[in-house]
PDB file of C-alpha atoms in Angstrom:
ATOM      1  CA  MET D 127    -122.963 202.169   3.895  1.00  0.00           C
ATOM      2  CA  ALA D 128    -122.244 205.843   4.140  1.00  0.00           C
ATOM      3  CA  LEU D 129    -122.366 207.834   7.352  1.00  0.00           C
ATOM      4  CA  ILE D 130    -123.976 211.151   6.429  1.00  0.00           C
ATOM      5  CA  GLU D 131    -123.794 212.968   9.774  1.00  0.00           C
ATOM      6  CA  GLY D 132    -124.081 211.915  13.399  1.00  0.00           C
ATOM      7  CA  CYS D 133    -126.313 208.878  13.302  1.00  0.00           C
ATOM      8  CA  LYS D 134    -127.736 209.366   9.817  1.00  0.00           C
ATOM      9  CA  HIS D 135    -126.734 206.644   7.386  1.00  0.00           C
ATOM     10  CA  GLU D 136    -127.461 205.945   3.752  1.00  0.00           C
ATOM     11  CA  PHE D 137    -126.891 202.715   1.916  1.00  0.00           C
ATOM     12  CA  GLU D 138    -127.998 200.811  -1.143  1.00  0.00           C
ATOM     13  CA  ILE D 139    -129.648 197.423  -1.046  1.00  0.00           C
ATOM     14  CA  THR D 140    -129.394 195.100  -4.020  1.00  0.00           C
ATOM     15  CA  VAL D 141    -131.324 191.845  -4.212  1.00  0.00           C
ATOM     16  CA  PRO D 142    -129.938 189.225  -6.637  1.00  0.00           C
ATOM     17  CA  LEU D 143    -132.059 188.134  -9.587  1.00  0.00           C
ATOM     18  CA  ASP D 144    -132.385 184.531  -8.384  1.00  0.00           C
ATOM     19  CA  GLN D 145    -133.978 185.676  -5.104  1.00  0.00           C
ATOM     20  CA  ILE D 146    -136.392 187.906  -7.015  1.00  0.00           C
ATOM     21  CA  GLN D 147    -137.383 185.068  -9.317  1.00  0.00           C
ATOM     22  CA  ALA D 148    -137.915 182.664  -6.394  1.00  0.00           C
ATOM     23  CA  GLU D 149    -140.075 185.215  -4.563  1.00  0.00           C
ATOM     24  CA  THR D 150    -142.031 185.949  -7.751  1.00  0.00           C
ATOM     25  CA  GLU D 151    -142.727 182.226  -8.233  1.00  0.00           C
ATOM     26  CA  ARG D 152    -143.889 181.942  -4.618  1.00  0.00           C
ATOM     27  CA  ILE D 153    -146.263 184.880  -5.011  1.00  0.00           C
ATOM     28  CA  VAL D 154    -147.585 183.657  -8.387  1.00  0.00           C
ATOM     29  CA  ALA D 155    -148.294 180.231  -6.840  1.00  0.00           C
ATOM     30  CA  GLY D 156    -150.169 181.896  -3.978  1.00  0.00           C
ATOM     31  CA  ILE D 157    -152.308 183.966  -6.339  1.00  0.00           C
ATOM     32  CA  GLN D 158    -152.819 180.949  -8.597  1.00  0.00           C
ATOM     33  CA  LYS D 159    -154.351 178.979  -5.697  1.00  0.00           C
ATOM     34  CA  LYS D 160    -156.841 181.754  -4.962  1.00  0.00           C
ATOM     35  CA  ALA D 161    -157.616 183.036  -8.475  1.00  0.00           C
ATOM     36  CA  ASN D 162    -161.012 182.342  -9.965  1.00  0.00           C
ATOM     37  CA  LEU D 163    -160.741 183.180 -13.669  1.00  0.00           C
ATOM     38  CA  PRO D 164    -163.429 182.529 -16.285  1.00  0.00           C
ATOM     39  CA  GLY D 165    -162.830 179.294 -18.204  1.00  0.00           C
ATOM     40  CA  PHE D 166    -160.753 177.697 -15.439  1.00  0.00           C
ATOM     41  CA  ARG D 167    -161.629 175.814 -12.294  1.00  0.00           C
ATOM     42  CA  PRO D 168    -160.713 177.734  -9.133  1.00  0.00           C
ATOM     43  CA  GLY D 169    -156.963 177.469  -8.536  1.00  0.00           C
ATOM     44  CA  LYS D 170    -156.267 175.849 -11.939  1.00  0.00           C
ATOM     45  CA  ALA D 171    -155.453 178.879 -14.125  1.00  0.00           C
ATOM     46  CA  PRO D 172    -152.016 178.637 -15.789  1.00  0.00           C
ATOM     47  CA  ALA D 173    -149.162 180.626 -14.218  1.00  0.00           C
ATOM     48  CA  SER D 174    -148.581 182.554 -17.453  1.00  0.00           C
ATOM     49  CA  LEU D 175    -152.159 183.854 -17.361  1.00  0.00           C
ATOM     50  CA  ILE D 176    -151.803 184.745 -13.681  1.00  0.00           C
ATOM     51  CA  ARG D 177    -148.606 186.685 -14.474  1.00  0.00           C
ATOM     52  CA  SER D 178    -150.264 188.676 -17.250  1.00  0.00           C
ATOM     53  CA  ARG D 179    -153.546 189.384 -15.432  1.00  0.00           C
ATOM     54  CA  PHE D 180    -152.038 190.206 -12.027  1.00  0.00           C
ATOM     55  CA  GLN D 181    -148.743 191.777 -13.123  1.00  0.00           C
ATOM     56  CA  THR D 182    -149.125 194.920 -11.010  1.00  0.00           C
ATOM     57  CA  GLU D 183    -150.163 193.027  -7.866  1.00  0.00           C
ATOM     58  CA  ILE D 184    -147.310 190.530  -8.277  1.00  0.00           C
ATOM     59  CA  ARG D 185    -144.771 193.320  -8.704  1.00  0.00           C
ATOM     60  CA  GLN D 186    -146.046 195.152  -5.615  1.00  0.00           C
ATOM     61  CA  ASP D 187    -146.109 191.988  -3.500  1.00  0.00           C
ATOM     62  CA  VAL D 188    -142.549 191.100  -4.513  1.00  0.00           C
ATOM     63  CA  LEU D 189    -141.299 194.577  -3.591  1.00  0.00           C
ATOM     64  CA  GLU D 190    -143.156 194.562  -0.267  1.00  0.00           C
ATOM     65  CA  SER D 191    -141.766 191.145   0.570  1.00  0.00           C
ATOM     66  CA  ILE D 192    -138.177 191.143  -0.647  1.00  0.00           C
ATOM     67  CA  LEU D 193    -136.892 194.653   0.108  1.00  0.00           C
ATOM     68  CA  PRO D 194    -137.704 194.613   3.854  1.00  0.00           C
ATOM     69  CA  LYS D 195    -136.005 191.205   4.192  1.00  0.00           C
ATOM     70  CA  ALA D 196    -132.901 192.504   2.421  1.00  0.00           C
ATOM     71  CA  PHE D 197    -132.957 195.675   4.541  1.00  0.00           C
ATOM     72  CA  ARG D 198    -133.129 193.713   7.814  1.00  0.00           C
ATOM     73  CA  ALA D 199    -130.282 191.453   6.667  1.00  0.00           C
ATOM     74  CA  LYS D 200    -128.130 194.487   5.769  1.00  0.00           C
ATOM     75  CA  ALA D 201    -128.913 196.214   9.086  1.00  0.00           C
ATOM     76  CA  GLU D 202    -127.959 193.070  11.023  1.00  0.00           C
ATOM     77  CA  GLU D 203    -124.787 192.658   8.955  1.00  0.00           C
ATOM     78  CA  ASP D 204    -123.728 196.240   9.763  1.00  0.00           C
ATOM     79  CA  HIS D 205    -124.841 195.930  13.424  1.00  0.00           C
ATOM     80  CA  LEU D 206    -127.260 198.865  13.196  1.00  0.00           C
ATOM     81  CA  ASP D 207    -129.953 199.526  15.777  1.00  0.00           C
ATOM     82  CA  ILE D 208    -132.496 201.377  13.656  1.00  0.00           C
ATOM     83  CA  VAL D 209    -134.427 204.292  15.139  1.00  0.00           C
ATOM     84  CA  GLY D 210    -137.661 205.094  13.325  1.00  0.00           C
ATOM     85  CA  THR D 211    -138.659 204.224   9.787  1.00  0.00           C
ATOM     86  CA  PRO D 212    -136.083 204.472   6.984  1.00  0.00           C
ATOM     87  CA  ASN D 213    -136.694 206.713   3.986  1.00  0.00           C
ATOM     88  CA  VAL D 214    -136.712 204.668   0.787  1.00  0.00           C
ATOM     89  CA  THR D 215    -135.594 206.325  -2.458  1.00  0.00           C
ATOM     90  CA  ASP D 216    -134.497 205.255  -5.927  1.00  0.00           C
ATOM     91  CA  VAL D 217    -136.281 201.900  -6.133  1.00  0.00           C
ATOM     92  CA  HIS D 218    -134.953 199.987  -9.138  1.00  0.00           C
ATOM     93  CA  PHE D 219    -137.131 197.029 -10.187  1.00  0.00           C
ATOM     94  CA  HIS D 220    -137.183 195.957 -13.842  1.00  0.00           C
ATOM     95  CA  ASP D 221    -137.747 192.536 -15.385  1.00  0.00           C
ATOM     96  CA  GLY D 222    -134.578 190.479 -15.705  1.00  0.00           C
ATOM     97  CA  GLU D 223    -132.483 192.771 -13.488  1.00  0.00           C
ATOM     98  CA  PRO D 224    -131.524 192.734  -9.798  1.00  0.00           C
ATOM     99  CA  CYS D 225    -133.761 194.825  -7.570  1.00  0.00           C
ATOM    100  CA  GLY D 226    -132.360 197.666  -5.511  1.00  0.00           C
ATOM    101  CA  SER D 227    -133.143 200.754  -3.500  1.00  0.00           C
ATOM    102  CA  LYS D 228    -131.454 203.454  -1.447  1.00  0.00           C
ATOM    103  CA  ARG D 229    -132.329 203.861   2.202  1.00  0.00           C
ATOM    104  CA  SER D 230    -131.512 206.682   4.569  1.00  0.00           C
ATOM    105  CA  LEU D 231    -132.024 206.100   8.254  1.00  0.00           C
ATOM    106  CA  LYS D 232    -131.084 207.005  11.788  1.00  0.00           C
ATOM    107  CA  SER D 233    -129.512 204.461  14.087  1.00  0.00           C
ATOM    108  CA  LEU D 234    -128.080 204.058  17.520  1.00  0.00           C
ATOM    109  CA  ARG D 235    -124.366 203.596  17.115  1.00  0.00           C
ATOM    110  CA  PRO D 236    -122.898 200.307  18.302  1.00  0.00           C
ATOM    111  CA  SER D 237    -120.538 200.670  21.263  1.00  0.00           C
ATOM    112  CA  ASN D 238    -117.503 199.837  19.109  1.00  0.00           C
ATOM    113  CA  TRP D 239    -117.945 203.072  17.115  1.00  0.00           C
ATOM    114  CA  GLY D 240    -116.572 205.232  19.903  1.00  0.00           C
ATOM    115  CA  ASN D 241    -118.303 208.430  21.007  1.00  0.00           C
ATOM    116  CA  THR D 242    -122.072 207.985  21.012  1.00  0.00           C
ATOM    117  CA  ALA D 243    -122.997 211.305  22.599  1.00  0.00           C
ATOM    118  CA  MET D 244    -124.555 212.629  19.361  1.00  0.00           C
ATOM    119  CA  CYS D 245    -126.859 209.634  18.880  1.00  0.00           C
ATOM    120  CA  PRO D 246    -130.392 209.378  20.245  1.00  0.00           C
ATOM    121  CA  SER D 247    -130.948 206.738  22.884  1.00  0.00           C
ATOM    122  CA  PRO D 248    -134.272 205.646  24.314  1.00  0.00           C
ATOM    123  CA  THR D 249    -132.578 204.821  27.635  1.00  0.00           C
ATOM    124  CA  ARG D 250    -130.274 207.852  27.956  1.00  0.00           C
ATOM    125  CA  LYS D 251    -131.630 211.341  28.592  1.00  0.00           C
ATOM    126  CA  SER D 252    -129.880 214.251  26.911  1.00  0.00           C
ATOM    127  CA  ARG D 253    -128.282 216.797  29.229  1.00  0.00           C
TER     128      ARG D 253
END
């Protein structure tokens, strides 16, 4: 994690390939239960066909599911109290590779960081 200025931080999140594959399998199974494709009974289409027909939806669902979880875990690990919504840049998501993204955000500094006068606080009014 890099401190840019004041309370602005930027860090990269990387999700290991095994977590991506597990999440992809979970999402494919969910779509497979609901899919009604010609030539197959409802919920009985093969996973390979689901992957090819719904590739874009699967990719989007995996990104929307796995990156926020990884972000929350990283924020908790670094003891950050996030203020607002982080800006997400440089999303890297290709088949067979770990997924990653850069996030820039504002946070309330933990008390062990020293002077917190520059950081916004919902309970402290600026003078």
